PDB file of C-alpha atoms in Angstrom:
ATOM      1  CA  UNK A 410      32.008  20.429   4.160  1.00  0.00           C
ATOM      2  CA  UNK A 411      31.685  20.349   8.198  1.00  0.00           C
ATOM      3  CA  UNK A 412      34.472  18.522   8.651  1.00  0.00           C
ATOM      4  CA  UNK A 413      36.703  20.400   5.564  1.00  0.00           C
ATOM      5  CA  UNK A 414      35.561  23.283   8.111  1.00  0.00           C
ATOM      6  CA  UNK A 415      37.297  21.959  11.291  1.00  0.00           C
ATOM      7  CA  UNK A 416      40.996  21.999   9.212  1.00  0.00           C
ATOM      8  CA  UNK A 417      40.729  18.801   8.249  1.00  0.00           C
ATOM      9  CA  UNK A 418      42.448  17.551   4.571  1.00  0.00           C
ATOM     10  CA  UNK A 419      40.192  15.182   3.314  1.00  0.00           C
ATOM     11  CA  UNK A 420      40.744  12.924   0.517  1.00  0.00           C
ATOM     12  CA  UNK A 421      36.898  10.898  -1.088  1.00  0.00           C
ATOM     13  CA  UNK A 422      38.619   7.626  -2.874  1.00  0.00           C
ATOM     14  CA  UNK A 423      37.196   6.041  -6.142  1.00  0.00           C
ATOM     15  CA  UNK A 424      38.037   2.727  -6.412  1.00  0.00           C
ATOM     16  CA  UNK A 425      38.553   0.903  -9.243  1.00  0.00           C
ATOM     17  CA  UNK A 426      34.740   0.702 -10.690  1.00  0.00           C
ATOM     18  CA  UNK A 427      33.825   2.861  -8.980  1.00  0.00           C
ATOM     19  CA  UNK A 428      32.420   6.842  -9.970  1.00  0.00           C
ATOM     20  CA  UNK A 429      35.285   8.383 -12.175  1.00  0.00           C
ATOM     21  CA  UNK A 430      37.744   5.729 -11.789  1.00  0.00           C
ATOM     22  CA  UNK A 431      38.921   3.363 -14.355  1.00  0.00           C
ATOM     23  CA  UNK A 432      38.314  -0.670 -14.286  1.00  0.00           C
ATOM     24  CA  UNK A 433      40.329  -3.459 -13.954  1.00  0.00           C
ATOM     25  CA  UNK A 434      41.012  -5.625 -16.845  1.00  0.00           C
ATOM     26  CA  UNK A 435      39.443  -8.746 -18.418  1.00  0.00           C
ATOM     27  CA  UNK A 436      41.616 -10.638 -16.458  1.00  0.00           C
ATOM     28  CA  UNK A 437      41.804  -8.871 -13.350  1.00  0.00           C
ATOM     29  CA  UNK A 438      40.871 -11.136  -9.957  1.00  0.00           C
ATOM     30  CA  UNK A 439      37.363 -11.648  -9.208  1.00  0.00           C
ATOM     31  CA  UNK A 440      35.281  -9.836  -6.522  1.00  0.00           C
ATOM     32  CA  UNK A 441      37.119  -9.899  -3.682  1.00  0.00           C
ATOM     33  CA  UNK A 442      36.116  -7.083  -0.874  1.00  0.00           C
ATOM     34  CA  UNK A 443      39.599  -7.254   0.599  1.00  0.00           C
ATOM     35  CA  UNK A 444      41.734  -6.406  -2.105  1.00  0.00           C
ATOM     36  CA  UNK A 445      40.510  -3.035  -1.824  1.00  0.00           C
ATOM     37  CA  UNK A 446      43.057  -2.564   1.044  1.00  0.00           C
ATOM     38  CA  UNK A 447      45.664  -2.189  -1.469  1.00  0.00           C
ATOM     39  CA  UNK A 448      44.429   0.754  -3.280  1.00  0.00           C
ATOM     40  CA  UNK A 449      43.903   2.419  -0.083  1.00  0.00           C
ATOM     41  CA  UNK A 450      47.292   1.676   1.122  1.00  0.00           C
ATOM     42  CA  UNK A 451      48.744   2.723  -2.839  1.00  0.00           C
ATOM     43  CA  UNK A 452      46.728   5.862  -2.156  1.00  0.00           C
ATOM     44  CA  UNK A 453      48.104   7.004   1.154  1.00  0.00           C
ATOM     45  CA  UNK A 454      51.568   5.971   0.256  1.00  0.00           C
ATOM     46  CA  UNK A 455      51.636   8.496  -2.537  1.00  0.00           C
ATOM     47  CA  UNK A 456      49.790  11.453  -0.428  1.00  0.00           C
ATOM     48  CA  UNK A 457      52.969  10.746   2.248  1.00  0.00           C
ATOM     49  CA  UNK A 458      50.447   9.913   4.798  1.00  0.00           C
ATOM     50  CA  UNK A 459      52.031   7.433   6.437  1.00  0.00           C
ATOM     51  CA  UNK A 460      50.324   7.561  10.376  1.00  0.00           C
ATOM     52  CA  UNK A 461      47.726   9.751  12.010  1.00  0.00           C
ATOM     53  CA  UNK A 462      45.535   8.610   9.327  1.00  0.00           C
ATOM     54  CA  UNK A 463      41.570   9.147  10.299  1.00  0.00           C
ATOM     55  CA  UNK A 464      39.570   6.715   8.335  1.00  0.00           C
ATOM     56  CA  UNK A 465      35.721   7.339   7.570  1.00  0.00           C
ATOM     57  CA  UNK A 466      33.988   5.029   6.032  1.00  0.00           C
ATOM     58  CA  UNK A 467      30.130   4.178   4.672  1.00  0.00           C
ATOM     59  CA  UNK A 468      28.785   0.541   4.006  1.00  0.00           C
ATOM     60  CA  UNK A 469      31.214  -1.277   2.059  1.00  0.00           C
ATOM     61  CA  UNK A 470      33.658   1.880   2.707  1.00  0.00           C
ATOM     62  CA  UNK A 471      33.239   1.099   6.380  1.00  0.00           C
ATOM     63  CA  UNK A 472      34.223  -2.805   5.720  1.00  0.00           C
ATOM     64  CA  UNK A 473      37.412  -1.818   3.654  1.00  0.00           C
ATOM     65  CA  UNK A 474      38.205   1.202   6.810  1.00  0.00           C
ATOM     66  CA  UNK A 475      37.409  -1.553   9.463  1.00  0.00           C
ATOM     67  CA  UNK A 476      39.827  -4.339   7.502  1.00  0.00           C
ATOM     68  CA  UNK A 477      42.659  -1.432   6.617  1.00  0.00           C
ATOM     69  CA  UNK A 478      42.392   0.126  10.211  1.00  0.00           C
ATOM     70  CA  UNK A 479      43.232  -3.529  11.032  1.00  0.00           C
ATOM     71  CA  UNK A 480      45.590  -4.596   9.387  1.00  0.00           C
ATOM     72  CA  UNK A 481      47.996  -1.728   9.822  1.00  0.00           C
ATOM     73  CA  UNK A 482      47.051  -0.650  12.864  1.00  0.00           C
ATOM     74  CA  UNK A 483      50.254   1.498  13.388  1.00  0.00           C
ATOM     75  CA  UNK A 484      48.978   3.911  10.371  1.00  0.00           C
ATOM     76  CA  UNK A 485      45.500   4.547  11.606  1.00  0.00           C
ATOM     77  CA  UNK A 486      44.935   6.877  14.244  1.00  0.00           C
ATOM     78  CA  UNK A 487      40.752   7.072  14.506  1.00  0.00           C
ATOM     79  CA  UNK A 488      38.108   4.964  12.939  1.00  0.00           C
ATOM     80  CA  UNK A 489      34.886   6.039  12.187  1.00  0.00           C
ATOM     81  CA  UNK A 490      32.266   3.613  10.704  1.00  0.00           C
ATOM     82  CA  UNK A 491      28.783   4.548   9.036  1.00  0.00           C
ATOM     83  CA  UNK A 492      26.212   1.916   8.600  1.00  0.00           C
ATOM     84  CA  UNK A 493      28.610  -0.790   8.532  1.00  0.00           C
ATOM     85  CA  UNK A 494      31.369  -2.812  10.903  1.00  0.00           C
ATOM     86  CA  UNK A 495      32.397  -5.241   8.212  1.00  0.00           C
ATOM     87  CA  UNK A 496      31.724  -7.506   5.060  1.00  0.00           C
ATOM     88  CA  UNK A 497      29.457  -9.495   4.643  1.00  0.00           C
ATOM     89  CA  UNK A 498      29.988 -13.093   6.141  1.00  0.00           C
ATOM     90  CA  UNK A 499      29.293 -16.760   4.697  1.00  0.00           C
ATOM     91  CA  UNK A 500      30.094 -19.833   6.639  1.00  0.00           C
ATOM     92  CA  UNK A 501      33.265 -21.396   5.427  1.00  0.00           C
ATOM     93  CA  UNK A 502      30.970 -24.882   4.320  1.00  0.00           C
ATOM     94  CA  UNK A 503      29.623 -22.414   1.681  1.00  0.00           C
ATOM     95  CA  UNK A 504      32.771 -21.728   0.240  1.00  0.00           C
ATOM     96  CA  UNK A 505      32.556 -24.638  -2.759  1.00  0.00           C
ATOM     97  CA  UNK A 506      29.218 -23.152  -3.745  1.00  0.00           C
ATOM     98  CA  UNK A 507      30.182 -19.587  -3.808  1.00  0.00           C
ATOM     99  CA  UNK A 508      32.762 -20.439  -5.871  1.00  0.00           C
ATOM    100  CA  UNK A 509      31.114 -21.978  -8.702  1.00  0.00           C
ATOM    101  CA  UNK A 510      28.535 -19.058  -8.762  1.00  0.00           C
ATOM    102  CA  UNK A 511      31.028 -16.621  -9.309  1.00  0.00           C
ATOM    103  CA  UNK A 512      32.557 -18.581 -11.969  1.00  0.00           C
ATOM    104  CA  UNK A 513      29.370 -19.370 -13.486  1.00  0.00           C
ATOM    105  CA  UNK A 514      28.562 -16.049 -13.665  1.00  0.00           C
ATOM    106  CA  UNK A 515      31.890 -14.645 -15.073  1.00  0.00           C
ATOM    107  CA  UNK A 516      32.036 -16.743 -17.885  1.00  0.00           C
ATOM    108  CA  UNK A 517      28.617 -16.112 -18.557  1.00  0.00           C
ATOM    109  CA  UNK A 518      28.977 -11.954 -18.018  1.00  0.00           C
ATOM    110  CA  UNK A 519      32.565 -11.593 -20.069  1.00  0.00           C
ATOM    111  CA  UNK A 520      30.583 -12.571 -23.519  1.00  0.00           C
ATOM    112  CA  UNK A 521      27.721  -9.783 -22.205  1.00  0.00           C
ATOM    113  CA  UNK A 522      30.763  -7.270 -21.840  1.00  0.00           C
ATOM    114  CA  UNK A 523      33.836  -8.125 -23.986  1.00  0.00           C
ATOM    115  CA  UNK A 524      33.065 -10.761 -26.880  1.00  0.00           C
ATOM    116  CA  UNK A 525      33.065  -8.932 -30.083  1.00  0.00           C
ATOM    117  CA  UNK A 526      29.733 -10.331 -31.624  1.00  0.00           C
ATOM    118  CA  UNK A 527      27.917 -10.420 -28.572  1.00  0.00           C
ATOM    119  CA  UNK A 528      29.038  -7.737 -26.753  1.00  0.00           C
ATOM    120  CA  UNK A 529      25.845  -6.030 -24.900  1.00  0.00           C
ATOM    121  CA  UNK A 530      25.551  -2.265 -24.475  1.00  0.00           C
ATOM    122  CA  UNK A 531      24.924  -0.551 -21.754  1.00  0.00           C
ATOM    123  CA  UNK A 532      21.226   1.057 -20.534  1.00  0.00           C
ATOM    124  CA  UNK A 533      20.435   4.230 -21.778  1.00  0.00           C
ATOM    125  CA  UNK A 534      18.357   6.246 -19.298  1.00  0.00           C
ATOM    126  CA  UNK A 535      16.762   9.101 -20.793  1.00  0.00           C
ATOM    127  CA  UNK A 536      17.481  11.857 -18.963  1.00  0.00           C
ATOM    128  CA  UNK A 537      19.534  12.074 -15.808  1.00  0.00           C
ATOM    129  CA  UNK A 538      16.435  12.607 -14.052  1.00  0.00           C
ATOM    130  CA  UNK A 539      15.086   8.750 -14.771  1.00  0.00           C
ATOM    131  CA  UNK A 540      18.647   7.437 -13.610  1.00  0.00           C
ATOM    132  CA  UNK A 541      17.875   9.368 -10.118  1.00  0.00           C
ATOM    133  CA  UNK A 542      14.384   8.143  -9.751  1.00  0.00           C
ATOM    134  CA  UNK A 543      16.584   4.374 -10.860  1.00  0.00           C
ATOM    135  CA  UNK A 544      18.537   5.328  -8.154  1.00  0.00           C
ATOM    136  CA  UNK A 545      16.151   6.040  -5.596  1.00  0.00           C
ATOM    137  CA  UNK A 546      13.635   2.641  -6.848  1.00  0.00           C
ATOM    138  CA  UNK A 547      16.738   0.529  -5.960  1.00  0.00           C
ATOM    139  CA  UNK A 548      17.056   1.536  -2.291  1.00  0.00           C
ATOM    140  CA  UNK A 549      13.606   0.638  -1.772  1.00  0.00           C
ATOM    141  CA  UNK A 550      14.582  -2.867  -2.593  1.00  0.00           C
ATOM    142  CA  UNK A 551      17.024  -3.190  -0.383  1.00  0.00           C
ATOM    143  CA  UNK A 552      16.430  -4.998   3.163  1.00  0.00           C
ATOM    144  CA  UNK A 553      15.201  -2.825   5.879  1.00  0.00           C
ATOM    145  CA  UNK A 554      12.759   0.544   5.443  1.00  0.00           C
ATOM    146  CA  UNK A 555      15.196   2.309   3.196  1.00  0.00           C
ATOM    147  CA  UNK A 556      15.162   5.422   1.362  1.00  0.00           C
ATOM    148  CA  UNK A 557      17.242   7.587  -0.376  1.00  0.00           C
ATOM    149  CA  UNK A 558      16.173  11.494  -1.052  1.00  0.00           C
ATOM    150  CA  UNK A 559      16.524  13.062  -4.657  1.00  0.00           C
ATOM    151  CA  UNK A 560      18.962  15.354  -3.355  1.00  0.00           C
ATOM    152  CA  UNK A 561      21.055  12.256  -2.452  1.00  0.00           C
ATOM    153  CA  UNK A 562      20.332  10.316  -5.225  1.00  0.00           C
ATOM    154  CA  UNK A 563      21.462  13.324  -7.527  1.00  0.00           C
ATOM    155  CA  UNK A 564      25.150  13.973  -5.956  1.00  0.00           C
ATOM    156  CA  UNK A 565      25.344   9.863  -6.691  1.00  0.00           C
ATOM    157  CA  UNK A 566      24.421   9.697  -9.944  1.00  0.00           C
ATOM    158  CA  UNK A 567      26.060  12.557 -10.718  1.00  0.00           C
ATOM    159  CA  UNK A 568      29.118  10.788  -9.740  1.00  0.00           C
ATOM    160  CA  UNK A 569      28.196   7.392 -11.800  1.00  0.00           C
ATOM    161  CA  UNK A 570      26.948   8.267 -15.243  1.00  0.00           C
ATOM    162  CA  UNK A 571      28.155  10.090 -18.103  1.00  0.00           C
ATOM    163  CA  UNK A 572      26.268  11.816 -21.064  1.00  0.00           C
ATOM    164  CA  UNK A 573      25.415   9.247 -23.623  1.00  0.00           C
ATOM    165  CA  UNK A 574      26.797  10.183 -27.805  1.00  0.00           C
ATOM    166  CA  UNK A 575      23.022   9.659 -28.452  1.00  0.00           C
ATOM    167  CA  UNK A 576      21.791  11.774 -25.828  1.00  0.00           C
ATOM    168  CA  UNK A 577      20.293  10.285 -22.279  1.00  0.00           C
ATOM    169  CA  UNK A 578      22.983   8.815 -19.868  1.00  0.00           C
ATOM    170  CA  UNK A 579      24.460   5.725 -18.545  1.00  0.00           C
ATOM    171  CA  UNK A 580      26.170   4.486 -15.772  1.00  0.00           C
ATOM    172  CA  UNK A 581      29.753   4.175 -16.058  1.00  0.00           C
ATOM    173  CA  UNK A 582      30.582   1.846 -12.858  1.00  0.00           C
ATOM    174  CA  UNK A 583      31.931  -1.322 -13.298  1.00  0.00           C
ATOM    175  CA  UNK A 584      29.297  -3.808 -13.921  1.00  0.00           C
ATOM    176  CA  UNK A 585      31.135  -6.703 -12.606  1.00  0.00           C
ATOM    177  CA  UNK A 586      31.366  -5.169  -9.530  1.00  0.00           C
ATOM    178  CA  UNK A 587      27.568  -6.564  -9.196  1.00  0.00           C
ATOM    179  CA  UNK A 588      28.551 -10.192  -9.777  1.00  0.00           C
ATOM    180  CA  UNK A 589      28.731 -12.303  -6.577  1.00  0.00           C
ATOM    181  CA  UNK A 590      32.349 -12.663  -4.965  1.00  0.00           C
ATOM    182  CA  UNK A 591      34.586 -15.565  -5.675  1.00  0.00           C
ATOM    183  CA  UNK A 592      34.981 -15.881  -1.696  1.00  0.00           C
ATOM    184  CA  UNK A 593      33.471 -13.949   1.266  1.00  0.00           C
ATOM    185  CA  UNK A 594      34.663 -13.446   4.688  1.00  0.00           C
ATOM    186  CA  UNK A 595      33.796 -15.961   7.402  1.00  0.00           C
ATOM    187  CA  UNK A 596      32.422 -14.590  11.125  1.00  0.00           C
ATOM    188  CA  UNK A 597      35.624 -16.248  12.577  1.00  0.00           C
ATOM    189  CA  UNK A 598      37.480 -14.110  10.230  1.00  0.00           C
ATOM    190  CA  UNK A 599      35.443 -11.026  10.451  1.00  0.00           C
ATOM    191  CA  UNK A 600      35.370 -11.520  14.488  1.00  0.00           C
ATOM    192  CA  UNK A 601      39.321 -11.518  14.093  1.00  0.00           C
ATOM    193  CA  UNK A 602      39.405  -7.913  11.811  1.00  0.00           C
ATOM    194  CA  UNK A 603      37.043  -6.739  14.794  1.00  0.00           C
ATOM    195  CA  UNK A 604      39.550  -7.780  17.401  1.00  0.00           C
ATOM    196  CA  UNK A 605      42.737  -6.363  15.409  1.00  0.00           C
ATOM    197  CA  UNK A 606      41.899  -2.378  15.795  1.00  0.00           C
ATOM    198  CA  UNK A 607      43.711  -0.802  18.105  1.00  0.00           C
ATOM    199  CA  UNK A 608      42.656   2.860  17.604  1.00  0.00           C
ATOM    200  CA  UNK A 609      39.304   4.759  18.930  1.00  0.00           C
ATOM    201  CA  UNK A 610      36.446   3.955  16.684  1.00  0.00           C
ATOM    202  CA  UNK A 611      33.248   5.421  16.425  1.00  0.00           C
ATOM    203  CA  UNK A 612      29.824   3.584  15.054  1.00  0.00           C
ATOM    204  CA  UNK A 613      26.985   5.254  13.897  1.00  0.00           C
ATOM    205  CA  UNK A 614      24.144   3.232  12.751  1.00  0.00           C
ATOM    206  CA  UNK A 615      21.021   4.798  11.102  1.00  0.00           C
ATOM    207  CA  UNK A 616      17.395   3.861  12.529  1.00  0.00           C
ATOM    208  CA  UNK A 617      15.770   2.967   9.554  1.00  0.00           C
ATOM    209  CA  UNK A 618      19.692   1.415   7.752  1.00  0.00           C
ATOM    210  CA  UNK A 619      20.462  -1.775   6.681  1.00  0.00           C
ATOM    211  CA  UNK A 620      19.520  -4.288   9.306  1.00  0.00           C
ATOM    212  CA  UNK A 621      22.361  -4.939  11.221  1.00  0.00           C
ATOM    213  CA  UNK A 622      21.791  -8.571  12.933  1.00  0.00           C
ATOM    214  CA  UNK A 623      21.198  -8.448  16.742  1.00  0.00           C
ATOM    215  CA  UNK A 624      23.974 -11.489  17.296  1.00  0.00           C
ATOM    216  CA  UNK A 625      26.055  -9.601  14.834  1.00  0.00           C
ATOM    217  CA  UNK A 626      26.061  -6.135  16.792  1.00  0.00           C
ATOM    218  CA  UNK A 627      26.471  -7.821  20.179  1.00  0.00           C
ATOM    219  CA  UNK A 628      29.719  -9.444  18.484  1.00  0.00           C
ATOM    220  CA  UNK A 629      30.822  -6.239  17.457  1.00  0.00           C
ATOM    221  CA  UNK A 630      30.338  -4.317  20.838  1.00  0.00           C
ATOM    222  CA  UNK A 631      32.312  -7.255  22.797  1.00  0.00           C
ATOM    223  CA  UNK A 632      35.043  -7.855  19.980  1.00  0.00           C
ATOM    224  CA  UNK A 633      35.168  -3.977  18.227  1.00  0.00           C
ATOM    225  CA  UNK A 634      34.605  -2.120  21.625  1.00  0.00           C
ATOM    226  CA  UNK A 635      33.705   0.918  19.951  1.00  0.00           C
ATOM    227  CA  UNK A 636      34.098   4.214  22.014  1.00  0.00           C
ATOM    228  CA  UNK A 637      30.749   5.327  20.662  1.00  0.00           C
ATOM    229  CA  UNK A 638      27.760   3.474  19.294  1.00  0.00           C
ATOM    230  CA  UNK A 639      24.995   5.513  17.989  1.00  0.00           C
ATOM    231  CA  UNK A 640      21.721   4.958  16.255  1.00  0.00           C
ATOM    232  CA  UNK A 641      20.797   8.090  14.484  1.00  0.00           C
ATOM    233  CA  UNK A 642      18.040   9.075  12.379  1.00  0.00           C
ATOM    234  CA  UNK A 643      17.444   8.589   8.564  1.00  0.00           C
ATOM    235  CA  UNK A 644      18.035   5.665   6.184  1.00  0.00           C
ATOM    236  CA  UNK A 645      21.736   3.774   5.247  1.00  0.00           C
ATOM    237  CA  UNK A 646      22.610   7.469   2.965  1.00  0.00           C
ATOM    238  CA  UNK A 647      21.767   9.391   6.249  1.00  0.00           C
ATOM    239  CA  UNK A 648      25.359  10.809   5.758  1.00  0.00           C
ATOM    240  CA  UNK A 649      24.234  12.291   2.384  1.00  0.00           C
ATOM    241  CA  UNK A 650      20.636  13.100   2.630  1.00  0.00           C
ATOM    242  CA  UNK A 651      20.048  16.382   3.561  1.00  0.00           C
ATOM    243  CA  UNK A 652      17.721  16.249   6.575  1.00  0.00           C
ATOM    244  CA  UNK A 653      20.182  14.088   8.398  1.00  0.00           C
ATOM    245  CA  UNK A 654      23.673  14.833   7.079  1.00  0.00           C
ATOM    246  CA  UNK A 655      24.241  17.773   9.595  1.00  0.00           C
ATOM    247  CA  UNK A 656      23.504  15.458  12.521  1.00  0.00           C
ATOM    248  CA  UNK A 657      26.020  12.783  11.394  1.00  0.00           C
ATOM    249  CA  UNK A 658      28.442  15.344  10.449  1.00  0.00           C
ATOM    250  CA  UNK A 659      28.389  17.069  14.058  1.00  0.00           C
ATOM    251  CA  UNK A 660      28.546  13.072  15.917  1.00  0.00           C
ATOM    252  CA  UNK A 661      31.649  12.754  13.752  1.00  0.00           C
ATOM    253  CA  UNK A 662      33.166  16.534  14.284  1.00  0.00           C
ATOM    254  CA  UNK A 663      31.780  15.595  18.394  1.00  0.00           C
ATOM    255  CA  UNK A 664      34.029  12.343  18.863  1.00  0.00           C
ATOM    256  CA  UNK A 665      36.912  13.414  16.887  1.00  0.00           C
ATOM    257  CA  UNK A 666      37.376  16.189  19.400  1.00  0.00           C
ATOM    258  CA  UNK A 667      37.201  14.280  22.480  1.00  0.00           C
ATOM    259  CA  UNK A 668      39.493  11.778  21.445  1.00  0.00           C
TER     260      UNK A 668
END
C-alpha cells in the first residue's frame, strides 16, 4: 500500500503454480528457476512496459528479479532485492546426481498426481485456520531463527488454498513445484547474473532471514555492488509481517527517491 501511495502502478505476478495461477502440463519442463524469466518478460510485454521497469522481488522472487534485471538490462531501471541475491547454487560436478533425483522423483510423483488408479488426493485441512498454523509450523523448519506471524501467514494462505466440496481447504499450488530441480545454477554462473546488472539495486536482508553465507554475501557486495545493503529487523516475511512491513516499505520508498 506505501508504495501504491507514492504513484506507483504496481503489478504482484503469479506464476505458473503459484497462488491463483494455473499449472503447467504433464509434460511441461522440469523445475527449472530460470524459466521463470519468460513469464515475466510475457507479462511486461503485454502491460506495454517495455523500460523504466522497477523490479521488487522476495526470496525466489528476488532470484528471478536479479536473473531478469540481468539479462535485459536495457528494460530494468531499479532493482530491489528482499532476502535474496540469487538461486540457489550446486557445483557443476553435482550436476549427474541432481539429475537423476529429479527424474527419480518425477516418475515417481506423476502416478501420485495424474495416473488414473492411483491418483492421490490432495490434504484436506480442516479449517483455514489449521492451514495457517501449517503455514506458520513450516517456517520454523526452515534454516535460520525463522518465523512467520498469523497475520502473515493468513494473507498467504489466503492466496494458496481454496474451499474444499467437503468442507475444510486445500492448497491449490502446484505440488511439483516442491520436487528438486532437474539442474541448478552454478556460483560461476550465479557470480556472472551478479556481474550483468547494470541498474541501482538495493538489498535488504532481514536479521533473523534465511542465512545468507558469509563467502556468498562478500561475493555479492564485490560482484552485485549494491547501492544499499541493509540488515533489517524481523524474519525472511519481514516484508509481510506486520511489525516490520512499514520499516521495509519506507527503506524501499527511501532509495527509490534518491536514485
Amino acid at each position: 500500500p506505501q508504495l501504491h501511495k507514492q504513484g506507483n502502478e504496481i503489478l504482484a505476478l503469479d506464476l505458473p503454480g503459484h497462488g491463483k495461477s494455473g499449472h503447467k502440463s504433464q509434460d511441461a519442463p522440469g523445475v527449472v528457476l530460470a524459466e521463470s524469466l519468460y513469464y515475466v518478460a510475457e507479462v511486461l510485454q503485454q502491460m506495454g512496459w517495455n523500460s523504466e521497469v522497477i523490479l521488487i522481488g522476495h526470496s525466489m522472487g528476488a532470484s528471478i528479479a536479479l536473473m531478469y534485471a540481468a539479462s535485459f538490462p536495457d528494460q530494468v531501471k531499479t532493482l530491489i532485492l528482499l532476502e535474496g541475491a540469487g538461486p540457489v547454487c550446486s557445483d557443476a560436478a553435482e550436476t549427474p546426481k541432481h539429475i537423476r533425483a529429479h527424474i527419480e522423483r518425477r516418475m515417481v510423483g506423476n502416478i501420485s498426481l495424474y495416473h488414473p488408479e492411483k491418483k492421490k488426493s490432495p490434504r484436506v485441512y480442516p479449517s483455514f485456520e489449521k492451514a495457517v498454523e501449517t503455514r506458520q509450523a513450516t517456517a520454523k523448519r526452515a534454516p535460520g531463527n525463522q518465523y512467520l506471524s498469523k497475520e502473515a501467514a493468513s494473507v498467504l494462505v489466503l492466496r494458496a488454498t481454496e474451499k474444499n466440496v467437503d468442507g475444510g481447504v486445500r492448497f491449490i499450488h502446484d505440488p511439483r513445484l516442491l520436487w528438486p530441480s532437474i539442474i541448478y545454477t552454478t556460483d560461476a554462473q550465479l557470480d556472472s547474473f551478479q556481474q550483468s546488472v547494470q541498474c541501482p539495486t538495493a538489498l535488504f536482508l532481514a536479521k533473523e532471514g534465511w542465512p545468507f553465507d558469509q563467502k556468498r554475501l562478500d561475493s555479492t557486495k564485490q560482484r552485485l555492488q549494491p547501492k544499499q545493503l541493509i540488515v533489517l529487523p524481523g524474519s525472511h516475511h519481514f516484508h509481510a509481517d506486520p511489525t516490520t512491513a512499514d520499516a521495509v516499505a519506507e527503506h524501499i520508498i527511501q532509495f527509490l527517491s534518491g536514485i
